[in-house]
Coordinates of C-alpha atoms in Angstrom, one line a residue:
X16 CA 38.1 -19.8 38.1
X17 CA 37.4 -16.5 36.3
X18 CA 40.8 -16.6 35.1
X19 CA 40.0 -19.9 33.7
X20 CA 37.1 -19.1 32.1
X21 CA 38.3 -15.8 30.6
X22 CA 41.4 -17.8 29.0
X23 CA 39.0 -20.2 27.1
X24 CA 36.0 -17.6 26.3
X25 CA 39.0 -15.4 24.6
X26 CA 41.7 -18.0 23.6
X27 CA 38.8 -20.9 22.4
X28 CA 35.6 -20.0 22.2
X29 CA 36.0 -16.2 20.5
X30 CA 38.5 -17.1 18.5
X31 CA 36.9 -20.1 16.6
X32 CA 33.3 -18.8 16.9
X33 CA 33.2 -15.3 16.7
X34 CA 31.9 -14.9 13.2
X35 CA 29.2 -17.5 14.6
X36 CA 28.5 -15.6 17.5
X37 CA 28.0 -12.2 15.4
X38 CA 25.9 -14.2 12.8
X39 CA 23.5 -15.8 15.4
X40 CA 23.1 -12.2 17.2
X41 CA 22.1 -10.8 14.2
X42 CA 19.5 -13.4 13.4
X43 CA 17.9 -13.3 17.1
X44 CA 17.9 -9.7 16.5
X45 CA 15.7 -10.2 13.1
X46 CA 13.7 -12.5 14.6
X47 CA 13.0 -10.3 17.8
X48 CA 12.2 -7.3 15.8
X49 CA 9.3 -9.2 13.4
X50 CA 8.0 -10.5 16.2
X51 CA 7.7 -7.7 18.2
X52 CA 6.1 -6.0 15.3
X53 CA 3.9 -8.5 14.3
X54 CA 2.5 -8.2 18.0
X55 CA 1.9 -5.1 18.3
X56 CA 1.8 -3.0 15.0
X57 CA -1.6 -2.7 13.8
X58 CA -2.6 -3.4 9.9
X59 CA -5.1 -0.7 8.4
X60 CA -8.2 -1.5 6.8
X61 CA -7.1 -1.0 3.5
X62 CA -4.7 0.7 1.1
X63 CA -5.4 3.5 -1.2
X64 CA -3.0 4.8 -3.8
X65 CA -3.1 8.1 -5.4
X66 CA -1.0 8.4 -8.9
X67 CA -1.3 10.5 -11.7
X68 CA 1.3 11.6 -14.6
X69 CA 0.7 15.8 -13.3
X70 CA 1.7 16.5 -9.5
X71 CA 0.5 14.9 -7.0
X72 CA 1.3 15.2 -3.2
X73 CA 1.4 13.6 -0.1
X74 CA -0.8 15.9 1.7
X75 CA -3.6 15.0 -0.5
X76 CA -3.5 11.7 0.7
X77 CA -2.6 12.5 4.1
X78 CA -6.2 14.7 3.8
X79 CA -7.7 11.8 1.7
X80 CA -7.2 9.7 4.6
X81 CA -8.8 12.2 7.3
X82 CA -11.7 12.2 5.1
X83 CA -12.5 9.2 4.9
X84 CA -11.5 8.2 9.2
X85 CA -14.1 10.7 9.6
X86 CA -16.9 10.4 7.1
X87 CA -17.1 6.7 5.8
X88 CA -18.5 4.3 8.7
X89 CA -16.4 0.9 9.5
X90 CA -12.9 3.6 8.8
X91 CA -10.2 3.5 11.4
X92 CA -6.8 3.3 10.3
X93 CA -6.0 3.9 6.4
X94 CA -2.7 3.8 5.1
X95 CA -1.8 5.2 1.1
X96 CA 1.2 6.1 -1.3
X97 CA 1.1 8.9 -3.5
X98 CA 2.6 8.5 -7.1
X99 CA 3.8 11.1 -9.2
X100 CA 4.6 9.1 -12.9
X101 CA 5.7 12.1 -15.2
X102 CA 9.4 12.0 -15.2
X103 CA 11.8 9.4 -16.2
X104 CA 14.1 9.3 -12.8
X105 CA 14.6 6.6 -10.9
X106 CA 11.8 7.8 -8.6
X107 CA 9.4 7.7 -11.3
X108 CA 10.1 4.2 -12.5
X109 CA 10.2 3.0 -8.9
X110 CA 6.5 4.7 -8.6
X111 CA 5.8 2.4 -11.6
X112 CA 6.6 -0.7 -9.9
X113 CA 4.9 0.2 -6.6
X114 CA 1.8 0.6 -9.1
X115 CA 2.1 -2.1 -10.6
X116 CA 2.3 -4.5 -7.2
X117 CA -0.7 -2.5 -6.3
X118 CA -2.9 -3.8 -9.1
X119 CA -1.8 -7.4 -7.7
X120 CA -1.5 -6.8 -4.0
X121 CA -4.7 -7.7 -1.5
X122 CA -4.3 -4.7 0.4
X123 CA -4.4 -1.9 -1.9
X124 CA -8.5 -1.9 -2.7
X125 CA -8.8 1.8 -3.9
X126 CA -7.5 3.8 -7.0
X127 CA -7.7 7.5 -7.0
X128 CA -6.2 8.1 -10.8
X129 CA -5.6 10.3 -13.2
X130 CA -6.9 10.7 -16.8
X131 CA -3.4 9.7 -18.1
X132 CA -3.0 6.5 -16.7
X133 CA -6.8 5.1 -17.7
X134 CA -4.8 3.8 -20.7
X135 CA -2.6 1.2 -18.7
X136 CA -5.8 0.6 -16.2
X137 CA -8.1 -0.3 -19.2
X138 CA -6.1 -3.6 -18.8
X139 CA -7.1 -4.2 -15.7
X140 CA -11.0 -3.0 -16.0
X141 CA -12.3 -6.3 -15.0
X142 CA -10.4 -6.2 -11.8
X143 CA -12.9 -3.2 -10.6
X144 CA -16.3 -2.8 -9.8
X145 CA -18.7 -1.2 -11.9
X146 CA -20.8 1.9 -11.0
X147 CA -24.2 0.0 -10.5
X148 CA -22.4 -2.3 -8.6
X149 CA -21.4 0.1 -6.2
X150 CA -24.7 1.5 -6.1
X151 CA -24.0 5.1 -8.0
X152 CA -25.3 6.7 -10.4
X153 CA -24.4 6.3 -13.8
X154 CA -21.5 9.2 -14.5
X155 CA -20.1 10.0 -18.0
X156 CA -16.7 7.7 -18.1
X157 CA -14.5 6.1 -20.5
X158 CA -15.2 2.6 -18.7
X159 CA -18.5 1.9 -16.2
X160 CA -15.9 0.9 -13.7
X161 CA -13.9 4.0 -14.1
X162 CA -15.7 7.0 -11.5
X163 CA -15.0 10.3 -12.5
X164 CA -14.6 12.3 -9.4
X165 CA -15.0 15.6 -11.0
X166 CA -17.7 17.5 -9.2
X167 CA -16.6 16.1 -5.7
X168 CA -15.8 19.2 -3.7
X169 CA -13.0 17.7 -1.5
X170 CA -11.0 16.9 -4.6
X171 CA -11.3 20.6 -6.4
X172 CA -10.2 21.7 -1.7
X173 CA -7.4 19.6 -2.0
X174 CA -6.1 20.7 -5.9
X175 CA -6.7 18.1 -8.0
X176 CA -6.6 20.0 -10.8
X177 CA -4.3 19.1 -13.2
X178 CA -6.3 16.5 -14.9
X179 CA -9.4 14.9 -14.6
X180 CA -9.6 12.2 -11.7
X181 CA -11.1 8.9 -11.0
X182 CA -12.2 6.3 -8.6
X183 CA -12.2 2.6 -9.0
X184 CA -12.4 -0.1 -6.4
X185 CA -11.2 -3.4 -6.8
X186 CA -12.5 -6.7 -6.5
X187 CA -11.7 -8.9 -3.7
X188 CA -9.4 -12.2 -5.0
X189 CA -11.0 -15.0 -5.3
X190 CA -9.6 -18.1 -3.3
X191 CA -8.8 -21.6 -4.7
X192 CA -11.9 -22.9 -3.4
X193 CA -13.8 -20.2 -5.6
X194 CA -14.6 -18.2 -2.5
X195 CA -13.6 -14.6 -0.9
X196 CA -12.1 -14.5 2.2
X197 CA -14.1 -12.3 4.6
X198 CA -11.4 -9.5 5.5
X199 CA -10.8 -9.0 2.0
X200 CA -14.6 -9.0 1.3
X201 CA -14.7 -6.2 3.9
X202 CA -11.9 -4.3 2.7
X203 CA -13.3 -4.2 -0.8
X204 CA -16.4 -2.8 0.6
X205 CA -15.1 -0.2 3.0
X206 CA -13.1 0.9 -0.4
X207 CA -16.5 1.2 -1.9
X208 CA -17.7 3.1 1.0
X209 CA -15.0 6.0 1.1
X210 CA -15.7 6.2 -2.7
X211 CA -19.1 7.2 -2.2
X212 CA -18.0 9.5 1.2
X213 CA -16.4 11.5 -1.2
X214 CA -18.7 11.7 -3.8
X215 CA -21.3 12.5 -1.0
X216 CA -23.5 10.0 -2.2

């Protein structure tokens, strides 16, 4: 019998579908694997980036992050990418990109940015919420929706010093029905919340 069987699983079966066999093995293993994330990896409240055209570095987000967990109510789980734009590698033009999709993408909520980048974000000024919408003071900026930061004390700790910085938070999408979807309604106003953790207001 197991003679039998070996004869056709080798001489048969493997030797007409092992290309098959290799290709549906590899797709169960895809499928497996998003699943199994989907299940149990946990999606943060909102993404922040952190770009300029001078250095900047990931432990200023990493501390950006700890921050705001433990200083903006509703914060739990943030996640962020740090963009340094100044060079023309292919890491540079790859930061580019990931900006780009940022402006676009429902996660990413909150801009920390530097003065040389307000140029290519004046474009997008009507994407993010003014000052007196998010309930601050009036501060001296090229565009009401553009926050300077300069003055906040964490951001002089953590060496943001090449160039002035600021905040901007970004609207939530609208829907096709005209309306905002709750979770992205509460991400846009955690964002808003960190923003004025840090400027301690």
């Amino acid at each position: 019998m197991y003679a039998r069987f070996k004869y056709w699983f080798v001489n048969i079966y493997w030797y007409h579908y092992k290309l098959h066999t290799f290709v549906a093995a590899f797709i169960l293993a895809v499928v497996a694997i998003t699943v199994y994330s989907a299940l149990t990896g946990s999606r943060p409240d909102f993404v922040f980036i952190v770009a300029s055209e001078y250095p900047v570095y990931e432990e200023q987000g990493r501390e950006l992050a700890g921050f705001w967990a433990e200083n903006a109510d509703g914060v739990t789980e943030l996640s962020y990418s740090v963009l340094f734009m100044s060079d023309n590698s292919e890491y540079a033009m790859t930061n580019w990109q990931l900006l780009t999709i940022a402006l676009i993408s429902e996660d990413h909520s909150l801009f920390i940015i530097g003065e040389s980048l307000l140029p290519l974000m004046t474009d997008y000024r009507d994407e993010f919420y003014t000052f007196d919408e998010l309930g601050l003071s009036p501060r001296d900026g090229p565009e009401p929706a553009f926050i300077p930061l300069e003055g906040a004390p964490l951001m002089d700790t953590l060496g943001f010093g090449h160039e002035p910085m600021y905040g901007l938070v970004k609207r939530p999408p609208y829907g096709r029905g005209g309306s905002v979807k709750p979770e992205d309604s509460a991400r846009s106003a955690l964002s808003a919340a960190c923003l004025r953790a840090l400027l301690g207001a």
